[in-house]
PDB file of C-alpha atoms and ligand atoms in Angstrom:
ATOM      1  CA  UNK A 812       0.000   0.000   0.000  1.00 72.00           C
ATOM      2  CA  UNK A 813       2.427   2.545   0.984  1.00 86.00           C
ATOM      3  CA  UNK A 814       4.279   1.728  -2.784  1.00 88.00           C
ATOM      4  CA  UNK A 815       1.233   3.265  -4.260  1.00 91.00           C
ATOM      5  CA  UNK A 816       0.876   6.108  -2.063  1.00 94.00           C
ATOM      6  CA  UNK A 817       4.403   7.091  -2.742  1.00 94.00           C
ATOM      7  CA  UNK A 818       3.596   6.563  -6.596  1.00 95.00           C
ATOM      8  CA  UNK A 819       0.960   8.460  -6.173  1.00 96.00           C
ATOM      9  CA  UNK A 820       2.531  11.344  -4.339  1.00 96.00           C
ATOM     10  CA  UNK A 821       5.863  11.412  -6.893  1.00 96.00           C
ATOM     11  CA  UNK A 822       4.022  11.623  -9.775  1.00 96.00           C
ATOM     12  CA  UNK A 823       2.319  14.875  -8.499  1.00 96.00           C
ATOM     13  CA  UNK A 824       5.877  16.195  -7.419  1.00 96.00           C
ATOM     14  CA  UNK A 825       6.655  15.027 -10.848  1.00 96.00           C
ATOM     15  CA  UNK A 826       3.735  17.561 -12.244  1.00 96.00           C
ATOM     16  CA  UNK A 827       5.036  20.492  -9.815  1.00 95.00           C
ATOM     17  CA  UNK A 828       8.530  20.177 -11.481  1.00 94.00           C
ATOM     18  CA  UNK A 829       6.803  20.244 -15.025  1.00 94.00           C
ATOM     19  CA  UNK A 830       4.732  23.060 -14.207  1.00 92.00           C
ATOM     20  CA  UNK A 831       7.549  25.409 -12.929  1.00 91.00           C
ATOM     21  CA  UNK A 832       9.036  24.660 -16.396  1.00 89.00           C
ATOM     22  CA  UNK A 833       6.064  25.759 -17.958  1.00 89.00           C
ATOM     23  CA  UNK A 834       5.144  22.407 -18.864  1.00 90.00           C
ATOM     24  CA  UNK A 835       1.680  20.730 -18.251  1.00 92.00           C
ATOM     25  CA  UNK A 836       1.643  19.746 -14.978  1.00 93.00           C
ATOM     26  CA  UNK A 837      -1.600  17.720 -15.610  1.00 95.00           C
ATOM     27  CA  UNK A 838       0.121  15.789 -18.146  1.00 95.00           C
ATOM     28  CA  UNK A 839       2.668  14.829 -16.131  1.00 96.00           C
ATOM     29  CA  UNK A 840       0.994  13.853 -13.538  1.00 96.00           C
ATOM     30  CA  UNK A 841      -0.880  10.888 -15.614  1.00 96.00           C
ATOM     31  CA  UNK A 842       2.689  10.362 -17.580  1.00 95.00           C
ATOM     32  CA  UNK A 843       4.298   9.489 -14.207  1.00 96.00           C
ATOM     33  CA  UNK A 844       1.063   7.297 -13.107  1.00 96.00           C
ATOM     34  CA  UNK A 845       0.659   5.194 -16.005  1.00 96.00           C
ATOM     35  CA  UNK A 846       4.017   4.896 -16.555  1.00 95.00           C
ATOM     36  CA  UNK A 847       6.181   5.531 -13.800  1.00 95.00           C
ATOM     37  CA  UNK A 848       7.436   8.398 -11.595  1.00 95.00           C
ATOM     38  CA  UNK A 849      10.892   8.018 -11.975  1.00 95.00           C
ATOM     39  CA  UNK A 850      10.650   7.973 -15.953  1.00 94.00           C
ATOM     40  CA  UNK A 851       8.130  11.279 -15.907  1.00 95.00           C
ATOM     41  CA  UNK A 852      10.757  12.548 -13.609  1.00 95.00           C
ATOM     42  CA  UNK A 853      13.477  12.158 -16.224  1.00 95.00           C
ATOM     43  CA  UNK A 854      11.394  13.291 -19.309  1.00 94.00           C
ATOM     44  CA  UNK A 855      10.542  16.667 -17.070  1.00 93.00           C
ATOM     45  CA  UNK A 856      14.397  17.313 -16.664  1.00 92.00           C
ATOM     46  CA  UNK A 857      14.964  16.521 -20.349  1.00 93.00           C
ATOM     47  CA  UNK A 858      12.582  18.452 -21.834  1.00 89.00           C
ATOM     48  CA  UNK A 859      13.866  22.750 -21.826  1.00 83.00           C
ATOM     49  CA  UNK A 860      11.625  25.284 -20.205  1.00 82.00           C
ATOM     50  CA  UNK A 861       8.769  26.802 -22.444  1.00 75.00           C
ATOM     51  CA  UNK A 862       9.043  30.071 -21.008  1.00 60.00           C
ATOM     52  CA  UNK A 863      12.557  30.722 -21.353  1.00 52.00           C
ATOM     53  CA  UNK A 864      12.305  29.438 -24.881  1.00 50.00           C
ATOM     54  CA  UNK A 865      10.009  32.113 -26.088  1.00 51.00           C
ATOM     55  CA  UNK A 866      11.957  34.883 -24.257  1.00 51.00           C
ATOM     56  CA  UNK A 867      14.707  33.357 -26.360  1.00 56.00           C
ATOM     57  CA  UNK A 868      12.921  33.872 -29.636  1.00 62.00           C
ATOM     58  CA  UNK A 869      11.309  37.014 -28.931  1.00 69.00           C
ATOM     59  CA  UNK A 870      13.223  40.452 -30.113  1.00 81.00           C
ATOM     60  CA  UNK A 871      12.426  42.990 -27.182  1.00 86.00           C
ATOM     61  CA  UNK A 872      13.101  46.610 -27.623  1.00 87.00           C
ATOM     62  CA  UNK A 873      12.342  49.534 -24.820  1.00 89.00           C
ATOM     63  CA  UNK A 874      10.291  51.846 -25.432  1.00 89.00           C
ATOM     64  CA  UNK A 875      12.127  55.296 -25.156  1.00 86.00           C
ATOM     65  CA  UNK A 876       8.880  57.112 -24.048  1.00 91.00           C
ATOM     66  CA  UNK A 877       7.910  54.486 -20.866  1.00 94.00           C
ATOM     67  CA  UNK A 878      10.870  52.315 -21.305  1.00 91.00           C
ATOM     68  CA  UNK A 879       8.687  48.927 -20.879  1.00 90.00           C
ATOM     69  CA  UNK A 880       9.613  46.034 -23.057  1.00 90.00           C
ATOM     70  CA  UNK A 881       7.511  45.615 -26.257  1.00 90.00           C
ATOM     71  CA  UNK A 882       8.006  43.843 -29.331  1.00 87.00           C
ATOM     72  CA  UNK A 883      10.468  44.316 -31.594  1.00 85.00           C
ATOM     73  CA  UNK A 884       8.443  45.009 -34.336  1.00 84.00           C
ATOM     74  CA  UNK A 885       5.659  46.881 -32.836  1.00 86.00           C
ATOM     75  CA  UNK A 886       5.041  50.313 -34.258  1.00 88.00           C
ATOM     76  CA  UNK A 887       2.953  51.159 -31.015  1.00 91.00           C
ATOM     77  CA  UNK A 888       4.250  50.616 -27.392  1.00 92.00           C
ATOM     78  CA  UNK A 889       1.369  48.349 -25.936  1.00 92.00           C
ATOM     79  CA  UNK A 890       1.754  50.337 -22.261  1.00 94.00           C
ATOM     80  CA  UNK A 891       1.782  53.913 -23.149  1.00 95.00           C
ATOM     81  CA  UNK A 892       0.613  53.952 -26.911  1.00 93.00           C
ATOM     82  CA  UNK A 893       3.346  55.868 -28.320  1.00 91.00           C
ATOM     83  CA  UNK A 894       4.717  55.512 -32.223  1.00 90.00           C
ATOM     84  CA  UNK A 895       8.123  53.942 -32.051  1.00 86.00           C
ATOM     85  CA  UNK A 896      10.587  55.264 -34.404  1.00 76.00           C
ATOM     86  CA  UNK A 897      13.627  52.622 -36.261  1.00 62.00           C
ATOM     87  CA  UNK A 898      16.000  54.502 -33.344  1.00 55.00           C
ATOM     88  CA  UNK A 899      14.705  52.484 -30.339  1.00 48.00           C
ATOM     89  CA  UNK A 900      17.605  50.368 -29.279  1.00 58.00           C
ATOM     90  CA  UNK A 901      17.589  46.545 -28.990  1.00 62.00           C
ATOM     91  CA  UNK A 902      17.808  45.360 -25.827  1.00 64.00           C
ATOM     92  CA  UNK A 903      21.629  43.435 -24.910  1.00 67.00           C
ATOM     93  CA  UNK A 904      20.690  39.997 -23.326  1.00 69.00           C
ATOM     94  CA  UNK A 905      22.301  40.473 -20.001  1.00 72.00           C
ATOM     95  CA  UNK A 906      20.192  43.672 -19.496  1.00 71.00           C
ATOM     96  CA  UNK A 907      17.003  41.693 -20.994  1.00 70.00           C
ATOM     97  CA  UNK A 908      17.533  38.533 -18.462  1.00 72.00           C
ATOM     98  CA  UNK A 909      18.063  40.947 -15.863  1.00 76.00           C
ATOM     99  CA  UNK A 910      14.425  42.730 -16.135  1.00 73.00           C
ATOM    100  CA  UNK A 911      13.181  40.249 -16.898  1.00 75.00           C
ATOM    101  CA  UNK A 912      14.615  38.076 -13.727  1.00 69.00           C
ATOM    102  CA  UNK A 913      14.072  40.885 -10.988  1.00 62.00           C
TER     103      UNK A 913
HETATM  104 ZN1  LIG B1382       5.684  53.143 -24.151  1.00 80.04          ZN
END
């Protein structure tokens, strides 16, 4: 009995790791049941973060008028409205991961 309780209760520790990855936690949970907690454990550490990813991909810029982070590409800061002219700056990565991060 106490095998399936603990089966029971790493799977769902299994689905909190996920989830703080941005992964389904749901999923996981039922990955680590039917199969087993240890292998759901592994594919969670395998698998990379999905929110990190998509900061990855995504090209921030600040806006010089409020100086929040908005799209690259956007011709209209989303906080404040503004036009943004071709001489907003990219953001470096160090400064990005370290707004982003605080
Ligand atoms: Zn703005």
């Amino acid at each position: 009995m106490d095998f399936f309780i603990g089966w029971i209760v790493f799977s769902i520790l299994v689905g909190v790791y996920a989830d703080t990855k941005g992964r389904s936690g749901v999923g996981f949970i039922l990955l680590s049941l039917i199969l087993s907690p240890l292998f759901g454990f592994i594919i969670a550490l395998i698998v990379s973060p999905i929110k990190s990813n998509v900061v990855v991909r995504r090209e921030l810029k600040e806006c010089k008028y409020c100086e929040e982070l908005i799209e690259k590409d956007d011709l209209f800061c989303r906080y404040c409205g503004k036009e943004q002219t071709q001489k907003a700056q990219p953001i470096k990565s160090d400064e990005l991961k370290e707004r982003l991060y605080h």
